[in-house]
C-alpha cells in the first residue's frame, strides 16, 4: 500500500509556493512589465515630464545605424563564444571521459571558472591582457605582436571573447561529460568492432548521440552571451574602444544608465526579452522533437 | 581455417584482480563453443579478450592460427552480439546493419544486397526504416544478429544475447541462432550462465569457475561424466544431488559397492532415481527417504526427501504426476552406472 500525505484546504500549496512566486514576480515580471511600459514613454531631458508616444522609441531605435552595429557585434560575439566554448569543452570532456581515473581532479579544475563572478573574471582577464603590465600581453609582445585591446577594436573583441569563453567552458564541460557518460560503452565498442576509426567513431556515433546536449548548450550559451556577459564587458572594455565590444545588453545599460535615454533603453530591453523568449521556445520545441533520435 | 585458439590466456585487471587464469581452449573451425559458469567467473572477460575489447595480460589468442593479441577489434574480423544489443540508437535498422560494411569501404550495391539478404534470413525486412527505439526486444535482438551476419566475419562472439528476452522468445531465438550458425558454418563463442542454453547450443561446452576452466567437452560428456562436483552441480536442472558420505556410511543410504576411500561425495541426478518397494531385488544404491515437499510441474514431479528421515535432503524426479502425502516413507534406488563418486576434499571425480 502506498501511503499518501494529504492536506486539507486549498491554501497550503499556494502558501508553500508563495516565496518563490513572490521572488519571481518582484524580480522578473514586475521589471518586465515596467520595461514594456517605459518603452512607450519619452522623458524630457530633466526627467520632469513624460509623454506616452506608442512605438516612437522603437522607430528611433531601428533608424539608428549604431543599433544595428551593436546587433552585428552581438551576433559575432555570441557565435564566436558559443562555437569556441562548445568545441573546447567538448574536446576537454572527451579527454576526461577517456581518462576517468584522473577525471575527478581534472573536473574540479575545470569547474572553478564557473564559480567566478563575471565581473571578476573580466578584471582577471583585463589584468592578464593589460597592454603595458599584463602577463599575457608581455608574452604576446615578446613574440613581436602589437597587442593593444585598449585601442584596437579587434583585440578588445578577442579579449572579451576569451574571457567569456573561459567562463562558459566549465558549464558546458559538465554537461558534455554527463552526456558522454550516458552513451552506453557497448555502443562505442560495437562501432570499434564494426571497423570505425576513433575519428570516425566520434563523428558517426558519439557526436550524433550528444546532439540533444549540444543543442541545449547552444541555446544556453547564446542566452548567456546575450545577457550574462555584461559583467565581463563592463569590467574589461566598457564596450570600447569606440563601441567595438558594445553588445546589445551593454548598450541597454549604456544608453539608459549613462545616456539617460530611459525610453530607448527600455525598448532595447523589450527586444532582448522577445529574443530570449523566442530562443527558449525554439529550445523547448526542438529538445522535445527534432534532436532526439 | 577459422579456428580459435586460446593459449594460457590470463587477465589481471588494473586493480590487481585476476579475472582469468591460464585458460587454454582449442575451438575447431565452424564449431559452436559455449562458455558457461556462475556470475563473475570471467566469461565476459575472456570473450572480450578474443574480441580485442580487453587487453590480454598473458598468453596468446590466435584466430586462424594467427596470433591477434596486438590487433584492434576491427582488424580481427569478428562480429559481436552484446547483451544489451548495443544498436546505434540514431540510425535506422538498415544503417545499423550497413555501418560496418560502409566503414570497410564495401561498394554500395553490395551493401544493399548483403543487408537485404540478412534481413530476409532474419525476417526483419519490414523493419529496415525503423529506429531501434521503435522495435520490440525480440526485434532488436534480430537486428543485432543481422548486424553480425552481414559482415560475414570469421568468428561470431555472443555475450548473453538472449538474457533480456522473455522465456518463450528465448527458446525460439535459441533454436534460430543454432540453425543460423549451422547454416553459415561460422566459428562461434557464446557466453551464457543459463545451463540449458549452454547444453542445447554447444558443440563444445566449457564450464568456468573463478577464472579457470573446470571441464570442457561435448555437452553430453559433461552431463554423463562430470569431472568435479562443481560441474556436476552446474550442469543439469535440477542439479545433481551431492551427498557427503562419512567413512562409516550413512543411515538410510546403502551402497552395494562403495569406493574404498573412507569419506567421499556421492553424486546422483534426480532423474536417475526410481521409486521401488521393499521386496524388489538388490540395487547399487538404495536410499530411504521421508517426503518433505512435492513440486509438480505436470510432465514430471520432483520429490524432496530427507535421507533416513532426518538427514540431508535430496531431490528425486518421477515422471508424470505423483499423489504422495508429505511425511510418507519412500525407497529410491539407482543403477551403478548412474552413480558418481567425488573426492570429499578436492571435489574431483574418483577413478571408476
Ligand atoms: N574493468 C574491470 N576492472 C576490474 N575488475 C573487473 C573489471 N571487469 C570485470 N572485473 C571483474 O572480473 C571478474 C569477471 O568478470 P566478468 O565480467 O568476466 O564476469 P562474467 O563471468 O561475465 O559474469 P556475468 O555472468 O555476471 O556477466 C568479476 O569478478 C569482475 O568483478
Ligand atoms: Mg558477463
XYZ file of C-alpha atoms and ligand atoms in Angstrom:
677
model
C 0.000 0.000 0.000
C 1.281 3.381 -0.918
C 0.859 5.941 1.763
C -0.277 9.326 0.658
C 0.075 12.503 2.554
C -2.872 14.798 2.019
C -3.574 18.296 3.235
C -6.895 19.816 3.969
C -7.833 23.001 2.226
C -6.537 24.641 -0.893
C -4.410 27.373 0.657
C -1.388 25.347 1.679
C 0.059 24.657 -1.779
C -0.148 28.342 -2.618
C 1.348 29.267 0.697
C 4.279 26.940 0.053
C 4.781 28.374 -3.396
C 4.434 31.947 -2.213
C 8.104 32.793 -1.549
C 9.175 31.559 -4.968
C 6.244 33.267 -6.667
C 6.987 36.477 -4.840
C 10.616 36.463 -5.903
C 9.646 35.724 -9.490
C 7.020 38.450 -9.561
C 9.128 41.126 -7.871
C 12.366 40.467 -9.723
C 11.200 39.171 -13.090
C 7.643 40.017 -14.003
C 7.422 43.446 -12.414
C 10.590 44.800 -14.105
C 9.491 43.236 -17.372
C 6.127 44.963 -17.222
C 7.863 48.183 -16.240
C 10.242 47.902 -19.159
C 7.396 47.409 -21.603
C 5.547 50.371 -20.127
C 8.616 52.552 -20.133
C 9.453 51.699 -23.717
C 6.280 53.551 -24.722
C 7.297 56.739 -22.882
C 9.664 59.588 -23.598
C 11.096 61.595 -20.760
C 12.364 65.136 -21.184
C 15.995 65.887 -20.541
C 15.481 66.875 -16.912
C 13.195 63.972 -16.074
C 10.386 66.364 -15.210
C 7.704 65.212 -17.584
C 6.934 62.064 -19.523
C 4.878 61.593 -22.622
C 3.206 58.483 -23.956
C 4.460 58.015 -27.513
C 3.483 54.468 -28.552
C 6.233 52.976 -30.734
C 8.305 56.078 -31.289
C 11.176 54.745 -29.190
C 11.291 51.610 -31.319
C 11.172 53.627 -34.526
C 14.068 55.784 -33.421
C 15.997 52.709 -32.428
C 15.587 50.994 -35.765
C 16.500 54.141 -37.649
C 19.880 54.312 -35.940
C 22.838 52.534 -37.524
C 24.513 52.153 -34.092
C 21.787 49.799 -33.037
C 22.438 47.523 -35.985
C 26.128 47.786 -35.442
C 25.592 46.641 -31.880
C 23.382 43.821 -33.142
C 26.101 42.669 -35.520
C 28.688 42.920 -32.731
C 26.447 40.785 -30.536
C 25.913 38.191 -33.233
C 29.638 37.909 -33.931
C 30.450 37.856 -30.258
C 27.850 35.248 -29.384
C 28.532 32.917 -32.288
C 32.291 33.002 -31.711
C 31.930 32.456 -27.968
C 29.338 29.728 -28.402
C 31.433 27.969 -31.028
C 34.670 28.243 -29.066
C 33.275 27.328 -25.680
C 31.288 24.405 -27.072
C 34.115 22.956 -29.087
C 36.758 23.454 -26.398
C 34.606 21.990 -23.663
C 33.659 19.054 -25.875
C 37.326 18.420 -26.533
C 38.087 18.558 -22.804
C 35.107 16.373 -21.946
C 36.157 13.728 -24.470
C 39.629 13.663 -22.917
C 38.194 13.435 -19.392
C 35.827 10.686 -20.460
C 38.753 8.636 -21.750
C 40.798 9.054 -18.586
C 38.130 8.633 -15.999
C 40.855 7.857 -13.463
C 42.130 11.411 -13.363
C 38.762 12.831 -14.144
C 37.793 13.947 -10.666
C 40.783 16.235 -10.186
C 40.564 17.413 -13.743
C 36.845 18.099 -13.365
C 37.351 20.189 -10.237
C 39.892 22.355 -12.015
C 37.585 22.840 -14.950
C 34.613 23.722 -12.796
C 36.340 26.533 -10.948
C 35.834 29.226 -13.561
C 32.101 28.737 -13.238
C 32.217 29.845 -9.637
C 33.934 33.116 -10.520
C 31.669 36.159 -10.806
C 31.588 37.556 -14.362
C 32.953 40.951 -13.366
C 35.834 39.339 -11.514
C 36.539 37.122 -14.489
C 36.603 40.261 -16.599
C 39.029 42.014 -14.297
C 41.205 38.915 -14.178
C 41.489 38.830 -17.922
C 41.926 42.584 -18.056
C 44.932 42.283 -15.776
C 46.435 39.426 -17.697
C 45.998 41.224 -21.005
C 46.582 44.784 -19.834
C 48.714 46.235 -22.664
C 51.672 47.506 -20.658
C 51.699 45.371 -17.496
C 49.633 42.253 -18.208
C 51.471 38.951 -18.045
C 49.995 37.574 -21.213
C 50.325 40.857 -23.078
C 54.011 40.920 -22.319
C 54.487 37.464 -23.741
C 52.448 38.339 -26.805
C 54.517 41.492 -27.224
C 57.660 39.459 -26.834
C 56.549 37.458 -29.854
C 56.519 40.676 -31.835
C 52.767 41.173 -31.934
C 51.441 44.637 -31.176
C 48.780 43.744 -28.631
C 46.577 46.600 -27.504
C 42.950 45.930 -26.632
C 42.567 49.456 -25.302
C 42.996 50.934 -28.746
C 42.422 48.127 -31.206
C 38.776 47.050 -31.523
C 39.601 43.555 -32.789
C 41.957 42.965 -29.914
C 39.328 44.148 -27.478
C 36.826 41.793 -29.063
C 39.311 38.924 -28.831
C 39.825 39.729 -25.171
C 36.144 39.660 -24.223
C 35.635 36.558 -26.351
C 38.404 34.804 -24.449
C 37.091 35.863 -21.068
C 33.511 34.894 -21.888
C 34.569 31.569 -23.415
C 36.746 30.705 -20.459
C 33.890 31.383 -18.112
C 31.429 29.246 -20.029
C 33.642 26.219 -20.607
C 33.024 24.753 -17.137
C 29.310 24.626 -17.531
C 29.473 23.106 -20.998
C 32.112 20.651 -19.891
C 29.936 19.242 -17.130
C 27.022 18.725 -19.464
C 29.162 17.199 -22.178
C 30.843 14.853 -19.734
C 27.487 13.736 -18.371
C 26.295 13.316 -21.955
C 29.335 11.252 -22.892
C 28.980 9.049 -19.861
C 25.376 8.333 -20.686
C 26.360 6.835 -24.039
C 26.472 3.075 -23.461
C 30.024 1.791 -23.623
C 28.913 -1.193 -25.647
C 27.658 1.070 -28.451
C 31.115 2.544 -28.800
C 32.646 -0.924 -28.617
C 30.243 -2.188 -31.265
C 31.381 0.582 -33.593
C 35.018 -0.274 -32.899
C 34.301 -3.870 -33.893
C 32.424 -2.535 -36.908
C 35.703 -1.094 -38.093
C 35.256 2.616 -37.394
C 38.448 4.547 -36.667
C 38.399 6.633 -33.461
C 37.828 9.795 -35.501
C 35.002 8.244 -37.483
C 33.553 6.755 -34.323
C 33.389 10.212 -32.817
C 31.660 11.820 -35.778
C 29.282 8.999 -36.635
C 28.357 7.767 -33.156
C 29.398 9.978 -30.261
C 28.629 13.358 -31.773
C 25.154 12.465 -33.070
C 24.293 10.856 -29.753
C 25.366 14.042 -27.978
C 23.191 16.220 -30.174
C 20.466 16.834 -27.571
C 23.130 18.037 -25.124
C 24.843 20.120 -27.791
C 21.634 21.781 -28.835
C 20.630 22.530 -25.291
C 24.049 24.029 -24.603
C 23.985 26.030 -27.805
C 20.832 27.818 -26.704
C 22.052 28.241 -23.143
C 25.347 29.645 -24.405
C 23.719 32.102 -26.728
C 21.448 33.314 -23.965
C 24.488 33.548 -21.709
C 26.427 35.592 -24.219
C 23.468 37.840 -24.896
C 22.904 38.675 -21.261
C 25.366 37.401 -18.714
C 28.440 38.816 -20.393
C 27.524 42.276 -19.234
C 29.821 41.987 -16.238
C 32.748 40.810 -18.303
C 32.395 43.536 -20.887
C 31.834 46.252 -18.345
C 34.906 45.256 -16.359
C 37.157 44.567 -19.316
C 36.475 47.053 -22.093
C 33.442 49.062 -21.086
C 32.073 48.493 -24.573
C 35.052 50.180 -26.166
C 37.242 51.042 -27.881
C 34.837 53.109 -29.948
C 31.972 50.676 -29.293
C 33.818 47.706 -30.791
C 32.607 45.499 -27.961
C 29.257 47.112 -27.329
C 26.767 44.253 -27.323
C 23.032 44.743 -27.145
C 22.847 44.164 -23.421
C 25.724 46.541 -22.783
C 24.049 49.143 -24.956
C 20.886 48.918 -22.837
C 22.951 49.826 -19.823
C 24.989 52.411 -21.663
C 22.056 54.244 -23.208
C 19.803 54.049 -20.196
C 22.160 54.472 -17.334
C 24.848 56.649 -18.847
C 22.965 58.231 -21.699
C 19.782 58.879 -19.776
C 17.588 57.662 -22.611
C 15.294 55.541 -20.474
C 12.634 55.059 -23.119
C 15.089 53.913 -25.770
C 16.871 51.690 -23.311
C 13.588 50.117 -22.240
C 12.680 49.478 -25.859
C 16.006 47.682 -26.307
C 15.347 45.574 -23.235
C 11.964 44.598 -24.578
C 13.558 43.498 -27.859
C 16.098 41.428 -25.962
C 13.350 39.921 -23.897
C 11.485 38.891 -27.035
C 14.682 37.304 -28.370
C 15.165 35.208 -25.242
C 11.559 34.127 -25.236
C 11.999 33.122 -28.864
C 15.198 31.173 -28.165
C 13.659 29.383 -25.229
C 10.607 28.457 -27.253
C 12.815 27.039 -30.002
C 14.744 25.107 -27.418
C 11.659 23.501 -25.931
C 10.257 22.579 -29.298
C 13.480 21.098 -30.598
C 14.631 19.339 -27.493
C 11.275 17.635 -27.357
C 11.054 16.715 -31.008
C 13.758 17.102 -33.581
C 17.052 16.419 -31.932
C 16.027 13.202 -30.283
C 16.890 10.077 -32.131
C 40.661 -22.128 -41.443
C 38.909 -20.066 -38.827
C 39.701 -21.991 -35.709
C 40.220 -20.056 -32.486
C 42.958 -20.940 -30.058
C 43.417 -19.616 -26.561
C 46.846 -20.426 -25.232
C 47.309 -19.985 -21.498
C 45.308 -16.783 -21.595
C 45.300 -14.741 -18.408
C 43.781 -11.430 -17.387
C 44.702 -9.294 -14.435
C 42.642 -6.121 -14.129
C 44.187 -2.803 -13.221
C 43.255 -3.203 -9.560
C 45.259 -6.459 -9.414
C 42.219 -8.720 -9.646
C 42.928 -11.910 -11.573
C 39.758 -12.497 -13.575
C 41.044 -15.188 -15.957
C 43.795 -17.698 -15.149
C 45.777 -19.677 -17.685
C 42.898 -20.723 -19.901
C 43.666 -22.877 -22.929
C 40.863 -23.746 -25.314
C 41.068 -25.004 -28.882
C 37.933 -24.295 -30.896
C 37.851 -26.045 -34.284
C 36.719 -24.252 -37.455
C 32.925 -23.901 -37.553
C 32.371 -25.152 -34.012
C 29.893 -23.645 -31.571
C 31.690 -23.189 -28.276
C 29.688 -22.152 -25.231
C 31.283 -20.664 -22.130
C 29.139 -21.199 -19.089
C 29.658 -20.515 -15.420
C 28.342 -18.529 -12.484
C 28.271 -14.734 -12.456
C 31.716 -13.180 -12.137
C 33.675 -16.241 -13.245
C 35.337 -14.346 -16.108
C 33.302 -15.451 -19.138
C 32.761 -11.953 -20.496
C 36.342 -11.030 -19.785
C 37.565 -13.995 -21.826
C 35.190 -13.223 -24.689
C 36.193 -9.568 -24.702
C 39.833 -10.542 -24.899
C 39.044 -12.552 -28.016
C 37.171 -9.536 -29.397
C 40.049 -7.188 -28.628
C 37.985 -5.012 -26.302
C 40.131 -6.010 -23.341
C 43.905 -6.284 -23.343
C 45.418 -9.716 -22.862
C 47.633 -9.824 -19.780
C 49.336 -13.107 -20.547
C 49.149 -15.885 -23.108
C 48.002 -15.739 -26.713
C 44.780 -15.603 -28.661
C 45.002 -16.926 -32.211
C 42.341 -16.764 -34.889
C 43.019 -18.996 -37.879
C 46.483 -19.780 -36.476
C 47.439 -16.103 -36.462
C 48.134 -14.509 -33.098
C 45.861 -11.477 -32.748
C 46.965 -10.153 -29.352
C 48.164 -6.876 -30.807
C 45.351 -6.345 -33.314
C 42.492 -3.871 -32.881
C 38.955 -5.265 -32.692
C 38.300 -4.060 -36.222
C 41.292 -5.960 -37.585
C 40.304 -9.290 -36.078
C 37.377 -9.801 -38.454
C 34.959 -10.806 -35.724
C 31.389 -9.770 -35.016
C 29.881 -9.495 -31.577
C 26.326 -9.544 -30.270
C 26.035 -7.744 -26.955
C 23.671 -8.452 -24.111
C 22.016 -5.045 -24.470
C 22.345 -5.342 -28.285
C 24.292 -2.056 -28.487
C 22.398 -0.897 -31.561
C 23.183 2.605 -32.779
C 20.116 4.454 -31.491
C 20.254 7.268 -34.041
C 20.480 5.031 -37.093
C 17.771 3.107 -38.884
C 17.848 -0.673 -38.853
C 19.259 -0.586 -42.363
C 22.061 1.790 -41.368
C 22.809 -0.236 -38.266
C 23.493 -3.226 -40.443
C 25.251 -1.279 -43.193
C 27.545 0.648 -40.832
C 30.265 -1.991 -40.581
C 30.271 -2.545 -44.338
C 30.476 1.190 -45.048
C 33.402 1.543 -42.676
C 35.195 -1.094 -44.663
C 34.509 0.627 -47.965
C 32.180 -2.025 -49.369
C 30.590 -0.832 -52.640
C 27.014 0.427 -52.278
C 25.252 -2.209 -54.395
C 26.930 -4.955 -52.419
C 25.919 -3.369 -49.121
C 22.367 -3.277 -50.416
C 22.338 -6.973 -51.373
C 24.007 -8.113 -48.179
C 21.699 -6.140 -45.910
C 18.628 -7.324 -47.801
C 19.889 -10.886 -47.611
C 20.462 -10.699 -43.858
C 17.090 -9.013 -43.376
C 15.426 -11.810 -45.324
C 17.114 -14.540 -43.282
C 16.142 -12.864 -40.010
C 12.694 -11.781 -41.236
C 13.218 -8.124 -40.442
C 12.778 -6.810 -43.988
C 9.746 -4.733 -43.000
C 11.672 -3.006 -40.200
C 14.577 -1.601 -42.193
C 13.444 2.032 -41.953
C 12.728 1.982 -38.238
C 14.919 3.312 -35.478
C 15.874 0.835 -32.729
C 13.669 2.527 -30.152
C 10.638 1.625 -32.271
C 11.421 -2.095 -32.046
C 10.448 -4.759 -29.547
C 13.142 -6.585 -27.581
C 12.974 -9.600 -29.873
C 13.234 -7.432 -32.976
C 16.238 -5.588 -31.569
C 17.835 -8.930 -30.917
C 17.325 -9.861 -34.560
C 18.814 -6.587 -35.738
C 21.848 -7.204 -33.545
C 22.168 -10.621 -35.152
C 21.741 -9.053 -38.564
C 24.495 -6.576 -37.893
C 26.766 -9.502 -37.035
C 25.962 -11.664 -40.043
C 26.074 -9.044 -42.837
C 29.796 -8.742 -42.383
C 30.437 -12.469 -42.868
C 33.076 -12.427 -40.143
C 35.451 -15.256 -39.327
C 34.187 -15.562 -35.771
C 30.907 -14.745 -34.014
C 31.041 -13.699 -30.396
C 27.897 -13.647 -28.284
C 27.716 -12.250 -24.757
C 24.463 -13.437 -23.201
C 22.472 -12.303 -26.225
C 19.184 -13.784 -25.059
C 19.131 -12.848 -21.405
C 16.957 -9.773 -21.944
C 14.183 -11.728 -23.654
C 11.206 -13.425 -22.057
C 11.353 -17.181 -21.573
C 9.374 -18.156 -24.652
C 11.197 -15.869 -27.036
C 14.477 -17.026 -25.583
C 13.783 -20.618 -26.560
C 12.677 -19.568 -30.036
C 15.763 -17.427 -30.618
C 17.987 -20.123 -29.219
C 16.776 -22.512 -31.873
C 17.219 -19.863 -34.560
C 20.735 -18.976 -33.508
C 21.711 -22.615 -33.639
C 20.185 -23.046 -37.110
C 21.796 -19.881 -38.380
C 25.198 -20.849 -37.069
C 24.924 -24.289 -38.668
C 23.838 -22.784 -41.985
C 26.630 -20.205 -42.044
C 29.242 -22.511 -40.547
C 30.955 -19.658 -38.739
C 33.058 -20.445 -35.670
C 31.208 -19.093 -32.640
C 31.881 -18.406 -28.995
C 28.799 -17.933 -26.892
C 28.682 -16.796 -23.272
C 25.756 -17.614 -21.023
C 25.040 -18.509 -17.440
C 21.951 -20.478 -18.402
C 22.991 -24.114 -18.346
C 20.049 -25.232 -20.506
C 21.016 -22.731 -23.209
C 24.569 -23.976 -22.910
C 23.616 -27.647 -23.237
C 21.356 -27.129 -26.244
C 23.586 -24.798 -28.239
C 27.062 -26.148 -27.700
C 29.150 -28.464 -29.810
C 31.770 -27.769 -27.249
C 30.901 -26.763 -23.728
C 33.346 -25.023 -21.414
C 32.397 -24.769 -17.747
C 34.255 -21.987 -15.994
C 34.616 -21.230 -12.323
C 36.631 -18.461 -10.672
C 38.572 -17.645 -13.820
C 39.514 -21.236 -14.573
C 38.186 -23.985 -16.803
C 36.566 -26.710 -14.717
C 35.866 -29.008 -17.628
C 35.291 -28.871 -21.356
C 33.968 -31.224 -23.983
C 30.742 -32.199 -25.720
C 27.738 -31.254 -23.557
C 26.557 -34.803 -23.003
C 30.020 -35.916 -21.938
C 29.908 -33.257 -19.236
C 26.456 -34.392 -18.219
C 27.439 -38.027 -18.071
C 30.899 -37.718 -16.626
C 31.371 -34.507 -14.672
C 34.972 -34.304 -13.527
C 34.273 -32.158 -10.463
C 31.425 -31.568 -8.062
C 31.211 -28.028 -9.439
C 30.420 -29.259 -12.950
C 28.121 -31.937 -11.523
C 26.135 -29.295 -9.693
C 26.153 -26.822 -12.573
C 25.035 -28.987 -15.479
C 21.508 -30.355 -15.282
C 18.333 -28.965 -13.724
C 17.516 -29.556 -11.011
C 21.166 -30.097 -10.168
C 22.750 -33.399 -9.277
C 22.268 -34.455 -5.659
C 25.642 -34.353 -3.915
C 25.752 -36.167 -0.615
C 28.810 -36.344 1.565
C 29.066 -39.875 2.923
C 31.209 -40.283 6.052
C 33.740 -43.100 6.427
C 31.371 -45.392 8.327
C 28.488 -44.994 5.872
C 25.221 -43.182 6.367
C 21.948 -44.174 7.952
C 19.251 -44.706 5.321
C 21.724 -44.919 2.454
C 23.009 -48.267 1.237
C 25.654 -48.651 -1.457
C 26.377 -52.068 -2.934
C 29.961 -51.169 -3.824
C 31.172 -48.036 -2.067
C 34.584 -46.720 -3.173
C 37.400 -47.779 -0.856
C 38.429 -44.294 0.299
C 36.669 -43.642 3.573
C 34.911 -40.300 3.260
C 33.601 -39.343 -0.210
C 30.890 -37.420 -2.028
C 28.177 -39.369 -3.777
C 26.531 -37.763 -6.800
C 23.258 -38.858 -8.301
C 20.912 -36.981 -10.633
C 17.249 -36.645 -9.633
C 16.193 -38.182 -12.948
C 18.229 -41.338 -12.330
C 16.273 -42.455 -9.275
C 13.392 -44.878 -9.387
C 10.917 -45.463 -6.583
C 10.784 -49.090 -5.564
C 9.138 -51.319 -2.985
C 10.746 -53.258 -0.104
C 10.660 -56.603 -1.838
C 12.376 -55.525 -5.076
C 15.754 -57.110 -5.835
C 19.093 -55.581 -4.728
C 20.249 -52.241 -6.230
C 23.564 -50.406 -6.477
C 22.076 -47.631 -4.365
C 19.134 -47.699 -2.030
C 18.000 -44.552 -0.194
C 15.310 -44.464 2.478
C 13.540 -41.119 2.397
C 10.854 -39.244 4.254
C 8.974 -36.934 1.904
C 9.271 -33.260 2.876
C 7.990 -31.416 -0.203
C 6.456 -32.086 -3.606
C 6.885 -29.941 -6.726
C 4.582 -30.899 -9.563
C 5.187 -29.332 -12.998
C 2.781 -31.554 -14.927
C 5.065 -33.628 -17.087
C 7.145 -34.644 -14.111
C 7.192 -34.317 -10.344
C 10.093 -33.524 -8.048
C 10.015 -35.162 -4.648
C 12.120 -33.675 -1.854
C 13.027 -36.168 0.820
C 15.269 -36.337 3.885
C 17.657 -39.296 3.910
C 16.847 -41.688 6.745
C 14.099 -39.386 7.948
C 16.272 -36.564 9.282
C 19.430 -36.484 7.172
C 20.327 -34.441 4.115
C 17.579 -33.511 1.706
C 17.767 -34.785 -1.870
C 15.577 -34.481 -4.960
C 14.008 -37.394 -6.773
C 12.318 -36.948 -10.132
C 9.392 -39.137 -11.067
C 7.653 -38.950 -14.454
C 4.072 -37.685 -14.678
C 2.031 -36.864 -11.597
C 2.570 -38.361 -8.158
C -0.005 -38.249 -5.434
C 2.007 -38.810 -2.272
C 1.425 -37.206 1.112
C 4.159 -35.305 2.906
C 5.783 -37.466 5.575
C 5.404 -40.688 3.586
C 8.402 -43.016 3.740
C 9.874 -43.736 0.313
C 12.528 -46.015 -1.083
C 14.528 -44.705 -4.058
C 17.004 -46.830 -5.977
C 19.556 -46.196 -8.733
C 21.791 -48.173 -11.084
C 25.551 -48.402 -10.715
C 26.328 -46.539 -13.952
C 24.343 -43.515 -12.778
C 26.388 -43.079 -9.633
C 29.246 -40.556 -9.421
C 31.897 -40.507 -6.744
C 33.980 -37.466 -5.878
C 36.844 -36.790 -3.518
C 35.487 -35.346 -0.274
C 38.052 -32.522 -0.063
C 39.038 -31.621 -3.616
C 35.701 -32.391 -5.257
C 37.492 -34.210 -8.101
C 35.966 -37.283 -9.627
C 37.322 -40.524 -8.188
C 38.667 -43.036 -10.716
C 35.917 -45.541 -11.599
N 37.182 -3.419 -15.653
C 37.328 -4.244 -14.593
N 38.178 -3.928 -13.586
C 38.319 -4.746 -12.535
N 37.677 -5.899 -12.374
C 36.815 -6.287 -13.329
C 36.589 -5.478 -14.491
N 35.678 -6.094 -15.271
C 35.358 -7.235 -14.633
N 36.035 -7.361 -13.471
C 35.953 -8.475 -12.528
O 36.345 -9.646 -13.187
C 35.515 -10.733 -12.818
C 34.954 -11.411 -14.048
O 34.092 -10.508 -14.689
P 33.269 -10.928 -15.960
O 32.515 -9.738 -16.427
O 34.168 -11.571 -16.948
O 32.273 -11.999 -15.353
P 31.170 -12.866 -16.093
O 31.583 -14.277 -15.966
O 30.920 -12.346 -17.440
O 29.916 -12.614 -15.160
P 28.383 -12.356 -15.567
O 27.770 -13.691 -15.798
O 27.826 -11.713 -14.336
O 28.366 -11.464 -16.763
C 34.459 -10.181 -11.894
O 34.805 -10.534 -10.575
C 34.525 -8.703 -12.080
O 34.269 -8.041 -10.878
Mg 29.316 -11.246 -18.387
